[in-house]
Coordinates of C-alpha atoms in Angstrom, one line a residue:
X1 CA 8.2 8.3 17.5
X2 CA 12.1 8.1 16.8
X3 CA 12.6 4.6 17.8
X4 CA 9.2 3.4 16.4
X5 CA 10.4 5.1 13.2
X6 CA 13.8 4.0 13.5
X7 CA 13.6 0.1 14.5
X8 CA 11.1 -0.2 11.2
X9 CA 13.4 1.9 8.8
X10 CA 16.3 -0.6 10.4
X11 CA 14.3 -3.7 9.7
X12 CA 13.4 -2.5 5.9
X13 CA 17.1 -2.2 5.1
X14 CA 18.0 -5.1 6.4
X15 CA 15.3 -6.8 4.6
X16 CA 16.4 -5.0 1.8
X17 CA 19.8 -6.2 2.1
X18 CA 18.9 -9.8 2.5
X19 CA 16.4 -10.2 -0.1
X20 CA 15.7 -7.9 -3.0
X21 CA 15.8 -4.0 -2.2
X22 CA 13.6 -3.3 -5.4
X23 CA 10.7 -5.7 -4.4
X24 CA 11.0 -4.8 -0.6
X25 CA 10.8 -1.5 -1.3
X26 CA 7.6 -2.0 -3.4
X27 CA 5.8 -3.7 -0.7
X28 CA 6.9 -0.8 2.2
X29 CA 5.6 1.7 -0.3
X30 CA 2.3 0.3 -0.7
X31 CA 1.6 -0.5 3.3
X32 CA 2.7 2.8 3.4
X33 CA 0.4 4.2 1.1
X34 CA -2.7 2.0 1.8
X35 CA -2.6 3.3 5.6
X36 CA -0.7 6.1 6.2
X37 CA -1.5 7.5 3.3
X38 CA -5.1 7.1 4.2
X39 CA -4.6 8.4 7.5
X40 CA -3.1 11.5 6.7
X41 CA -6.3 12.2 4.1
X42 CA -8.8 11.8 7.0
X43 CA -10.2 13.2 10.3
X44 CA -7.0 10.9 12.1
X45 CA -4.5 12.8 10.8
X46 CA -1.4 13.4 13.2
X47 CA 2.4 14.9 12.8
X48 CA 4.6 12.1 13.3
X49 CA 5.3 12.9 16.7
X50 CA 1.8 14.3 17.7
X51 CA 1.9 17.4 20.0
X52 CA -0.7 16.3 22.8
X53 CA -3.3 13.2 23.0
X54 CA -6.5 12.1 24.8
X55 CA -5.3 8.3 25.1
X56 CA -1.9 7.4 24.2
X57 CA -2.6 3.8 22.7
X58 CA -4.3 5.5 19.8
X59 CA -1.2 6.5 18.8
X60 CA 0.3 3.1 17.4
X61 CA -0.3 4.4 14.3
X62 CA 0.6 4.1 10.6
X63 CA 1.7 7.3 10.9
X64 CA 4.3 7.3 14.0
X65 CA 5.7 3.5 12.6
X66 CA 5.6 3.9 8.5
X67 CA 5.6 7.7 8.4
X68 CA 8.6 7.6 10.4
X69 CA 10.5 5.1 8.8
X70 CA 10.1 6.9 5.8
X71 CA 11.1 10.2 7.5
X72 CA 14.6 8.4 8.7
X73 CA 14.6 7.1 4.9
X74 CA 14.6 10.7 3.4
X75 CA 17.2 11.7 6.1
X76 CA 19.6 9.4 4.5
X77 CA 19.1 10.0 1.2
X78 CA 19.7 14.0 1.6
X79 CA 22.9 13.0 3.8
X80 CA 24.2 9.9 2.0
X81 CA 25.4 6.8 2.7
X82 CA 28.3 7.7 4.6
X83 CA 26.8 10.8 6.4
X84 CA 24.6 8.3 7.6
X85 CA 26.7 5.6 9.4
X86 CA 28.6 8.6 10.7
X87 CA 26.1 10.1 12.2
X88 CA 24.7 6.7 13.3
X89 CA 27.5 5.9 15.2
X90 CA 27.7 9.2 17.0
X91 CA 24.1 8.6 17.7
X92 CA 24.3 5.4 19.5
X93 CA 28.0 6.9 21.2
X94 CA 26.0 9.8 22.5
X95 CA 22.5 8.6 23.3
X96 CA 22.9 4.7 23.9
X97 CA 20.8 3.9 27.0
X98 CA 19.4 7.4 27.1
X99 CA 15.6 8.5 26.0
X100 CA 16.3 10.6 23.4
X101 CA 14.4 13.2 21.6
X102 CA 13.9 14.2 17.8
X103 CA 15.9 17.0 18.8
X104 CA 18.9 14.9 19.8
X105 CA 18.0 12.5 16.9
X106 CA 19.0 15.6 14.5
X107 CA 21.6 17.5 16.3
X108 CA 23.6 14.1 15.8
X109 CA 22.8 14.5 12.3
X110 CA 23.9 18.1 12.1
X111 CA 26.9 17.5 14.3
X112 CA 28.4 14.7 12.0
X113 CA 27.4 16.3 8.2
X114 CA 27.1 20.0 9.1
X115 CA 24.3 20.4 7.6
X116 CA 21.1 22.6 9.0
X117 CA 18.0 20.1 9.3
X118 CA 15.9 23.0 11.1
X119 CA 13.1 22.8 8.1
X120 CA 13.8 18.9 7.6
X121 CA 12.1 19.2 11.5
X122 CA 8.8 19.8 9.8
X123 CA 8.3 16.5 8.4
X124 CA 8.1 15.6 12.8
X125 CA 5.6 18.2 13.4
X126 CA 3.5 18.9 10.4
X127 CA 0.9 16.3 9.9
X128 CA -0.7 15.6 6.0
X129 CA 1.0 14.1 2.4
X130 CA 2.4 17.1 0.4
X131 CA 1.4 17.3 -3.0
X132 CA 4.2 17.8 -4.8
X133 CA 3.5 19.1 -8.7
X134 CA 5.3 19.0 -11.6
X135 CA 5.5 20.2 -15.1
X136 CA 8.2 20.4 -17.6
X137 CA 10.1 22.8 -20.5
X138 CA 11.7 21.8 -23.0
X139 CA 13.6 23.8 -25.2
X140 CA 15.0 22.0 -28.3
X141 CA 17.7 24.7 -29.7
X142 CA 19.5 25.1 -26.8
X143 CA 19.2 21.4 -25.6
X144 CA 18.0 21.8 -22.0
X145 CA 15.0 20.7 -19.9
X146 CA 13.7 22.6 -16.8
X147 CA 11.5 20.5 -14.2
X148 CA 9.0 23.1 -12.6
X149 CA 8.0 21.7 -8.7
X150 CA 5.2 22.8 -6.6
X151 CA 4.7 21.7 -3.0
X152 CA 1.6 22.1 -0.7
X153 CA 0.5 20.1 1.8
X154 CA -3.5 20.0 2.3
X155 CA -4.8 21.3 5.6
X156 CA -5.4 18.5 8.3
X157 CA -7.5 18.9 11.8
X158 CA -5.9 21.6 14.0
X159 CA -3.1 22.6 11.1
X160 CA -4.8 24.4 7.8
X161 CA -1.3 25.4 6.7
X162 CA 1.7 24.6 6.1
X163 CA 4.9 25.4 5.2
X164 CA 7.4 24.2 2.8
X165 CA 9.1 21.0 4.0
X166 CA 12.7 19.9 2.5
X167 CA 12.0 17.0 -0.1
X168 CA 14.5 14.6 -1.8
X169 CA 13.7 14.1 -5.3
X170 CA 15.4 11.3 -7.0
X171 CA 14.7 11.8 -10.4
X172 CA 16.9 10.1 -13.6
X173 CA 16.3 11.0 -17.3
X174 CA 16.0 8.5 -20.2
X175 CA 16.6 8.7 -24.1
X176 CA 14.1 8.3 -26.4
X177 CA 15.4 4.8 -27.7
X178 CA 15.7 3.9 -23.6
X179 CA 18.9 4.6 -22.5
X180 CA 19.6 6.5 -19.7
X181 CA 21.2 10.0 -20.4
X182 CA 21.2 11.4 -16.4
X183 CA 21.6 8.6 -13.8
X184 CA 19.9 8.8 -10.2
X185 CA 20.7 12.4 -8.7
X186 CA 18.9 13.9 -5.9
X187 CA 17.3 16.9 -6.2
X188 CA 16.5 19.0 -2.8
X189 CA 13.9 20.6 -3.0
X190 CA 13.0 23.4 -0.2
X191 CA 11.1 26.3 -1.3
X192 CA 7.0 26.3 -2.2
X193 CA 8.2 26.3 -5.9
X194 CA 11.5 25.6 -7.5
X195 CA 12.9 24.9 -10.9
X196 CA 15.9 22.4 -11.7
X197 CA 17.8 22.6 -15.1
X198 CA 19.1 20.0 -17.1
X199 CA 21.4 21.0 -19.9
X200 CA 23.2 19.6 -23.1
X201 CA 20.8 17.1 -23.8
X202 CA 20.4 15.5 -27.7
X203 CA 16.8 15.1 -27.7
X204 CA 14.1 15.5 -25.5
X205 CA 14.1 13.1 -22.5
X206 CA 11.7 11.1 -20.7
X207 CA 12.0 11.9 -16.7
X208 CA 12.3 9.2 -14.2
X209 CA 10.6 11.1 -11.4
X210 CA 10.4 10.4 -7.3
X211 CA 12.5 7.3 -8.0
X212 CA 12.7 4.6 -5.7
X213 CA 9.9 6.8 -3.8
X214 CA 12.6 8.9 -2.7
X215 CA 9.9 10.9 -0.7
X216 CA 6.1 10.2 1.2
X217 CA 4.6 12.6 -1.5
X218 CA 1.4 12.4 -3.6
X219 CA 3.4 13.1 -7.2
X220 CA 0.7 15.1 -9.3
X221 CA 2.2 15.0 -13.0
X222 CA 0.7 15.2 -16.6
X223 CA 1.8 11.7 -18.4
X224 CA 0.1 10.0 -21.2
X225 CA -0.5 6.2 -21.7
X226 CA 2.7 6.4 -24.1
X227 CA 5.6 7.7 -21.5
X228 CA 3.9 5.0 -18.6
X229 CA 4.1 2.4 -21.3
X230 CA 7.6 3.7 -22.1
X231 CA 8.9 3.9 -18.2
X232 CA 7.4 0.2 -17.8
X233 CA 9.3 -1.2 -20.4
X234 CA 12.8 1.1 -20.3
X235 CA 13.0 2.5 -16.6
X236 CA 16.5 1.4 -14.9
X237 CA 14.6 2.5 -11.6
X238 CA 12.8 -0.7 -10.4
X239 CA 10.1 1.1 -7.9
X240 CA 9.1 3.5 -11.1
X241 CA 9.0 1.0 -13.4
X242 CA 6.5 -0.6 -11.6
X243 CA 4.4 2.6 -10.8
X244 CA 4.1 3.1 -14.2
X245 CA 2.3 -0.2 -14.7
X246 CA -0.1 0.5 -11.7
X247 CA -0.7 3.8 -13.1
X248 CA -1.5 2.8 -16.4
X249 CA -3.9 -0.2 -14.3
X250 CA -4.8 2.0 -12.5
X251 CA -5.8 4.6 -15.9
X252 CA -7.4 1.8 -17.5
X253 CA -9.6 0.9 -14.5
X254 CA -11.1 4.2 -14.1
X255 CA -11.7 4.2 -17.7
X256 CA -13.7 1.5 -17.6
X257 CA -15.7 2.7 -14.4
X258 CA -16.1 6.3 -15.4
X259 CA -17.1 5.6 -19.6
X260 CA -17.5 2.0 -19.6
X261 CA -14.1 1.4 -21.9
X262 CA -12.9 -2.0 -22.8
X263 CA -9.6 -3.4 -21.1
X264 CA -7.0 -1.7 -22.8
X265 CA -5.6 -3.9 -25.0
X266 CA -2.0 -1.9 -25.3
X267 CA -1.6 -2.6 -21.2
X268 CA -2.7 -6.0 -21.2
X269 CA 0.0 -6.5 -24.1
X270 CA 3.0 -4.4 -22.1
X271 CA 2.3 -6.3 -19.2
X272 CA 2.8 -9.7 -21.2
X273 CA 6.2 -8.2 -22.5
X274 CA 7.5 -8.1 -18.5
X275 CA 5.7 -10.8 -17.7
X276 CA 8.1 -12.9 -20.2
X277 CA 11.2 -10.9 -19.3
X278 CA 13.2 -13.9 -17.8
X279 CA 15.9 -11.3 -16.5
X280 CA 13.5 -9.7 -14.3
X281 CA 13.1 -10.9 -10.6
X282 CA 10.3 -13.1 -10.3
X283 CA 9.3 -11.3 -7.1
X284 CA 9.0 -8.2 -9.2
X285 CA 7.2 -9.3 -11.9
X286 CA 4.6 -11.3 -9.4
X287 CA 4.0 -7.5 -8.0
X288 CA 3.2 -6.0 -11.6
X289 CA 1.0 -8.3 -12.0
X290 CA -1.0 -7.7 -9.2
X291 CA -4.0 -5.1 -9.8
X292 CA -4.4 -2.1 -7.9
X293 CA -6.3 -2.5 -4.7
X294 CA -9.7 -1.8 -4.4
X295 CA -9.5 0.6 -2.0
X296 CA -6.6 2.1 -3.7
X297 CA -9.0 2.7 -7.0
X298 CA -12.1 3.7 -4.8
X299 CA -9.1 7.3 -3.4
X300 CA -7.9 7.1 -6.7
X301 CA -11.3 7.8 -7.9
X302 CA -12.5 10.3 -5.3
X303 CA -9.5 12.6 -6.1
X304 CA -10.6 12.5 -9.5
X305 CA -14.6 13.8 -8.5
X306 CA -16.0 10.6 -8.9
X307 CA -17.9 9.1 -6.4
X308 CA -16.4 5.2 -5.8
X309 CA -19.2 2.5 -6.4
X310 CA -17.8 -0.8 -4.7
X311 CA -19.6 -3.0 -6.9
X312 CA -18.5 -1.2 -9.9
X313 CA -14.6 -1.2 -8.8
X314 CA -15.0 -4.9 -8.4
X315 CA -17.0 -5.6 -11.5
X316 CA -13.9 -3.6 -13.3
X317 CA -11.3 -5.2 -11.6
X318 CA -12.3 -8.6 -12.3
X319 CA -13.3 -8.2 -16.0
X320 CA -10.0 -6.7 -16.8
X321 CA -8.1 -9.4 -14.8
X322 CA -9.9 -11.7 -16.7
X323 CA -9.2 -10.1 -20.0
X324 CA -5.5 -10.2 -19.1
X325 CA -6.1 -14.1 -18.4
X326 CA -7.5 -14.9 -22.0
X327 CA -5.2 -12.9 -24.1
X328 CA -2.0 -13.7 -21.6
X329 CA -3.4 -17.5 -21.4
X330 CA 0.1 -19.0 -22.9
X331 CA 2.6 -16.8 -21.0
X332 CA 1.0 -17.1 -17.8
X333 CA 0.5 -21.0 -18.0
X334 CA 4.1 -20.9 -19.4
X335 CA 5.2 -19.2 -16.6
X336 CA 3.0 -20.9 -13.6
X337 CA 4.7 -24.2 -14.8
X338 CA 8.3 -22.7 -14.8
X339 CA 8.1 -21.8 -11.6
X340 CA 7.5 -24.9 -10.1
X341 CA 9.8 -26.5 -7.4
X342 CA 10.2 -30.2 -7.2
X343 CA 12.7 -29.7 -4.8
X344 CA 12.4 -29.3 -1.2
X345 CA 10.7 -26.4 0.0
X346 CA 13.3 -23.5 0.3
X347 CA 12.6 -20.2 2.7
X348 CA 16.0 -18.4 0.4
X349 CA 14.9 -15.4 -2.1
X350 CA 14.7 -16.6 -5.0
X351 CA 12.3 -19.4 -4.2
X352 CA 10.1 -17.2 -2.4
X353 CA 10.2 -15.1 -6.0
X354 CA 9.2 -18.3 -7.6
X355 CA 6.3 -18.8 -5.7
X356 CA 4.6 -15.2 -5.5
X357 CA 5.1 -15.3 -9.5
X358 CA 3.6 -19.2 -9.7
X359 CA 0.6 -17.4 -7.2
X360 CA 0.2 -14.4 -9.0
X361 CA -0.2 -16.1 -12.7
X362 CA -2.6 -18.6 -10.6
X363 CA -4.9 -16.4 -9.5
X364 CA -5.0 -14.7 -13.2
X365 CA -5.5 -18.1 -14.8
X366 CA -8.0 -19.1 -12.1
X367 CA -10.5 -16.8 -13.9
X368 CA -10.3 -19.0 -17.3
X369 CA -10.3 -22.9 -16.0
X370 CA -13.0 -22.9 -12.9
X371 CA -10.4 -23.0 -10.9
X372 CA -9.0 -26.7 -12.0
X373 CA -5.0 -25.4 -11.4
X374 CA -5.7 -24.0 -8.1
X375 CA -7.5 -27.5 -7.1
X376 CA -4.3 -29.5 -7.7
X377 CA -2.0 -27.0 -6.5
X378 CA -3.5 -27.3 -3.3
X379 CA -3.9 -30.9 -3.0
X380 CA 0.3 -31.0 -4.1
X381 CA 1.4 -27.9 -2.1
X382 CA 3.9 -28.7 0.2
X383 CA 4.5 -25.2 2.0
X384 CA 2.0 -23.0 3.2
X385 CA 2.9 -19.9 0.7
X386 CA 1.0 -22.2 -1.8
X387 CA -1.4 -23.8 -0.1
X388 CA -3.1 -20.6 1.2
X389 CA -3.0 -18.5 -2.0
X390 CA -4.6 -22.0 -3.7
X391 CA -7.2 -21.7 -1.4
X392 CA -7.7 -18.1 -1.9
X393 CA -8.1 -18.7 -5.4
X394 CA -10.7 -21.6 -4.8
X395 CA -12.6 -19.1 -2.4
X396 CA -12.6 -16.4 -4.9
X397 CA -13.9 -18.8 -7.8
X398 CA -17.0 -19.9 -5.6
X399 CA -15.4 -23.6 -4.8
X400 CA -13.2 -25.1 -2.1
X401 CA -15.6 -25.8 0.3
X402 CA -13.6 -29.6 0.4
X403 CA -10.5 -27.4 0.7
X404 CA -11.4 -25.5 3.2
X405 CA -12.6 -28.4 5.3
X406 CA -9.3 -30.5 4.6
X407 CA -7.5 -26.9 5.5
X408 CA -8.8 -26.5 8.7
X409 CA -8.7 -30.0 10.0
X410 CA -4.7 -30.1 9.3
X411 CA -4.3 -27.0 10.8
X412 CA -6.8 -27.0 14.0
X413 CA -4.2 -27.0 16.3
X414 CA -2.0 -24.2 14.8
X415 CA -3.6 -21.0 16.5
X416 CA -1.9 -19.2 13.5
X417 CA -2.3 -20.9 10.7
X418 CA -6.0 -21.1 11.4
X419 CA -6.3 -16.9 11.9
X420 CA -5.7 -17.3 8.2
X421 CA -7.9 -19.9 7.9
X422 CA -10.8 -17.5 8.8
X423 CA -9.2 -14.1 7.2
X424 CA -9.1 -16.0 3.7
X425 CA -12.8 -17.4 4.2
X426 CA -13.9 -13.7 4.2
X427 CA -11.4 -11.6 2.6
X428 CA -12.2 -13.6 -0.5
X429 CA -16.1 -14.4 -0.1
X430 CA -18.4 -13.0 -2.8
X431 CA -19.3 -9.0 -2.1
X432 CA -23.0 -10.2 -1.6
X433 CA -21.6 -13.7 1.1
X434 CA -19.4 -11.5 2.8
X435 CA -21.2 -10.5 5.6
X436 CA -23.1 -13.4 6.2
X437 CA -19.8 -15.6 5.9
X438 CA -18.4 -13.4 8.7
X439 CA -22.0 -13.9 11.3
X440 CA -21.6 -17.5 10.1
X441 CA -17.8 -18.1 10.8
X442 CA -18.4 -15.7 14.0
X443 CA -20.5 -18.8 15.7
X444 CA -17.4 -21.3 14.8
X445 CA -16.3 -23.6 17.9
X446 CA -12.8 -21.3 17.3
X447 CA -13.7 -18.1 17.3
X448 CA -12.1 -17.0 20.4
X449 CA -13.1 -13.2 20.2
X450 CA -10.8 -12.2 23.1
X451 CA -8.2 -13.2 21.4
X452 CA -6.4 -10.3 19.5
X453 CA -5.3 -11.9 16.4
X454 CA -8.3 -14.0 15.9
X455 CA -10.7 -11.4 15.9
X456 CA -8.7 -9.3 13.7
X457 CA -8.3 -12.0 11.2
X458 CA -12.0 -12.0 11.0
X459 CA -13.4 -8.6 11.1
X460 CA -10.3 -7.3 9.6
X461 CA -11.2 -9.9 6.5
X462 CA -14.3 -8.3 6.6
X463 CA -13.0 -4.7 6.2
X464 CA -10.4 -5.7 3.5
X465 CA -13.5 -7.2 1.2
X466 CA -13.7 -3.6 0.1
X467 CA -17.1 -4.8 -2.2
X468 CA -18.7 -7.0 0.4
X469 CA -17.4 -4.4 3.2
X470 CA -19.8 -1.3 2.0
X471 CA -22.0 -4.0 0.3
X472 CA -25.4 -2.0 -0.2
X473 CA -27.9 -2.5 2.7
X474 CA -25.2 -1.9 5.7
X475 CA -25.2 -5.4 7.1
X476 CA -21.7 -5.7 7.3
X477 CA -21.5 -1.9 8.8
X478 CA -24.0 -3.4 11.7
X479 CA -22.0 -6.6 11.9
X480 CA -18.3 -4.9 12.2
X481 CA -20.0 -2.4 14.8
X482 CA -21.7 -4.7 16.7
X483 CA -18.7 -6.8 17.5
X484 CA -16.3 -3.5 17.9
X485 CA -18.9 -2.7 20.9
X486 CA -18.9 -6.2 22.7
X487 CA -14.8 -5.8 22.7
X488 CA -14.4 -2.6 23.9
X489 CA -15.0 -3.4 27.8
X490 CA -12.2 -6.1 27.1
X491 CA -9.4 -4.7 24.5
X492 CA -9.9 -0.7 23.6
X493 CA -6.8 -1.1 22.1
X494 CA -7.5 -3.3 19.8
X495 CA -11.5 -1.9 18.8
X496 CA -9.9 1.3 18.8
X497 CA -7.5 0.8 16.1
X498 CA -10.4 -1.7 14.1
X499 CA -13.0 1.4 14.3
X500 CA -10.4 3.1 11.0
X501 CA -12.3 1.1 8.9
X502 CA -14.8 3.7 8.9
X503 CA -12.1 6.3 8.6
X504 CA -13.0 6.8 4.8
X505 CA -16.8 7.3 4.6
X506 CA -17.2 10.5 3.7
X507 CA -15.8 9.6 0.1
X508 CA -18.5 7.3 -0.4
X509 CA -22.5 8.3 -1.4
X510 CA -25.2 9.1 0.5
X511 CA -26.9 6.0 1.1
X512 CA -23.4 4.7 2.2
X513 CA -22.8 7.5 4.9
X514 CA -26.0 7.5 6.3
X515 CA -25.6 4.0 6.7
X516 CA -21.8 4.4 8.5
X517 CA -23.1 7.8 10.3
X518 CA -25.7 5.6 12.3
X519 CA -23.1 2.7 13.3
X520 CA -20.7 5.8 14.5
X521 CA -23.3 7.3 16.6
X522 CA -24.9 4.1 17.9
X523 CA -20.8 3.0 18.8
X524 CA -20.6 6.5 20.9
X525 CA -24.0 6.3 22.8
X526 CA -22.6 3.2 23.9
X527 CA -22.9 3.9 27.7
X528 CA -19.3 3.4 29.7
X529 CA -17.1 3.4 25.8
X530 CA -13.7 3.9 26.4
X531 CA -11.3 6.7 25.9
X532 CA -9.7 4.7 23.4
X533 CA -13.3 3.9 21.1
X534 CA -14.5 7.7 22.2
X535 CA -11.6 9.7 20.9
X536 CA -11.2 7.3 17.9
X537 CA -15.3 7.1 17.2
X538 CA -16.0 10.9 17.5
X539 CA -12.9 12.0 15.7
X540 CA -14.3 10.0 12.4
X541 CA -17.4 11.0 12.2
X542 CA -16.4 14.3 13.1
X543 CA -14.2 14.8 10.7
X544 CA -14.5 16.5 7.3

């Protein structure tokens, strides 16, 4: 797990470095949280370096890679910058060449900073997401605020408690009128509940909390629409200025799928102010204006007692991204045109910004003119960036069978290009055509199911259809399980790590688990399964 962990924390700072740290952060944390996450809520949930296992390929997980980098990324933060090279540099002076263990991987760190990382050793062997709570005090006469934290980390299969863990806290605190009164400081965090005071303050502040994700934590805070709507206009913190506009999308959504609210007019009109905020990053704003996943709304709703509905998350998603689309019409069109390139195509940041903003006001406008934009985009698109998310958005509006005809017959000879070929075609078919575009696309002359990356692209664009994935009736269960068993006697590996799509059932209803229970059995009375399907297969469905 070290130099899994390692190599990726490496690769996002460098990254990081050579584009924009805000936006690549942004995209780590939400990998991070879409799998990892996820894994650490379910019956797979492992320490980052597990303690025993039946088969060790089962353990390329989410967990080892993202956890880990995240793990090395908290390390630095509690150390510093320098404390970090140092200690760096002893580390490949010492160990170069060698296998080393966690326990060298610390010593080097305690060796080089002095400092005792005995309880930082938990985040290594304690599996689960701590939930780290947090309420505040305020008291006006004598100027001070006190943040109030709670940690506890849910029990996960063979672990049903655990103890505190040492978290980094980056937290800053804002004025009322926006400014910032208390820059970035790091707060460590290392008891089950601990109190921070902040004193000699002129009015009551708004905290900046967890900035730039400073920790893998759930954050479980009281805010109202006002202080997200605040943050997302005033935060100097780029990652939680952009939380605060997922959580308010995210607020709004389950509004409208729990009481059957209107788009909220007040986020669709904060959004618009960012969206028009030329000294922004395009790359950030592109990622604002992305919704919150599907299956990030069906966890967000299961934590909240509601059982998720698929259809009803999609139905809300795409009526308030259509709302945003008719009252944003001239600002995204605006915008979509600005960030065109008649230049040659350029791989350098900023361009790359360009684009995902052009591609992410695209696929908002694409809801108001049948899809006219995307149709010329893609027959003008000179790099593949915009050709592909054209075609998405001509998938998604029920056109571009032309397009994806011209697609594949410019690309047939790029093994590649055409796994995305056949991910798009069902990642962005209608809930009630995904299944039956996958059987379809599964008899295609290309479909060359032994090979790794092509069969993920397809069933893998099955499973991130989140509506046409648990589509009522089960056919897409039956489909993704009957495809999972005819690979197993080739690549475990691969059906192994494919069989998490069922990893969340439980938090679905009854007709849904029924309907996943029976694929999970009929998987496991597969005569001759392997190690890698059996251990993965019978630890879902076992698990609570």
């Amino acid at each position: 797990c070290l130099k899994e962990g390692l190599t990726v924390f490496r690769d996002q700072q460098f990254t990081g470095d050579m584009r924009s740290a805000a936006v690549k952060r942004i995209r780590d944390v939400r990998i991070l949280r879409a799998a990892q996450f996820r894994e650490d809520q379910g019956p797979l949930a492992h320490p980052v370096r597990p303690e025993s296992y039946v088969e060790i390929n089962n353990f390329y997980t989410a967990t080892v890679y993202e956890k880990g980098a995240q793990v090395i990324g908290m390390l630095k933060r509690l150390v510093g910058d320098e404390g970090y090279r140092k200690a760096l540099d002893l580390y490949f002076s010492r160990h170069d060449g060698d296998a080393a263990t966690i326990e060298d991987w610390l010593k080097v760190f305690e060796d080089a900073t002095g400092r005792d990382l005995a309880q930082f050793k938990r985040w290594y062997s304690d599996a689960g997401t701590p939930i780290l709570t947090m309420t505040e005090d305020w008291d006006s006469g004598a100027g001070r605020l006190t943040l109030n934290f709670t940690q506890a980390t849910p029990p996960t299969p063979g672990q049903p408690e655990k103890p505190p863990r040492v978290i980094p806290i980056a937290i800053g605190l804002l004025s009322p009128n926006g400014d910032e009164v208390v820059p970035t400081t790091v707060l460590e965090m290392t008891e089950a509940t601990q109190s921070f005071r902040f004193e000699g303050l002129a009015a009551r502040p708004v905290p900046s909390i967890l900035r730039g994700f400073s920790a893998p934590v759930v954050l479980d805070r009281k805010v109202d629409a006002g202080e997200r709507a605040f943050l997302l206009a005033h935060d100097t913190d780029p990652f939680n200025r952009w939380e605060a506009g997922r959580a308010l999308a995210k607020d709004v959504l389950t509004s409208m799928i729990a009481k059957g609210a209107e788009p909220s007019a007040s986020y669709i009109d904060a959004l618009g102010a960012l969206l028009s905020d030329d000294t922004l990053d395009p790359a950030f704003r592109a990622l604002c204006l992305r919704l919150p996943s599907a299956d990030d709304m069906a966890q967000t709703l299961h934590d909240a007692g509601i059982v998720p509905d698929p259809e009803a998350i999609h139905a809300a998603t795409e009526a308030l991204a259509t709302a945003i689309a008719r009252k944003l019409q001239k600002p995204l069109t605006q915008t979509y045109e600005a960030m065109a390139s008649d230049g040659p195509f350029s791989p350098d940041a900023a361009s790359a910004g360009q684009r995902a903003l052009r591609l992410a006001c695209l696929s908002l406008l694409n809801r108001t003119d049948n899809a006219t934009r995307a149709a010329a985009l893609f027959a003008a698109a000179g790099n593949m960036t915009e050709s592909q998310g054209a075609l998405a958005c001509l998938i998604d509006s029920g056109r571009g069978a032309r397009e994806i005809a011209a697609f594949y017959s410019r690309w047939q000879d790029n093994r590649l290009v055409i796994d995305k070929w056949f991910a798009l075609q069902v990642a962005h078919a209608t809930p009630a055509e995904a299944a039956a575009t996958a059987a379809r696309l599964a008899e295609h002359p290309d479909f060359d199911w032994k090979n790794p990356n092509r069969f993920r692209a397809l069933l893998g664009g099955l499973a991130a259809n989140h509506a046409g994935f648990h589509h009522f009736g089960g056919a897409a269960y039956r489909f993704y399980a009957d495809w999972l068993i005819r690979l197993d006697p080739v690549n475990p590996q691969t059906t192994a790590r494919m069989s998490t799509a069922f990893e969340t059932w439980r938090r679905y209803d009854a007709d849904r688990q029924a309907l996943i229970r029976a694929e999970l059995e009929r998987i496991l009375a597969v005569p001759g399964l392997s190690r890698d399907m059996t251990e993965m297969t019978g630890r879902i469905l076992g698990g609570g």
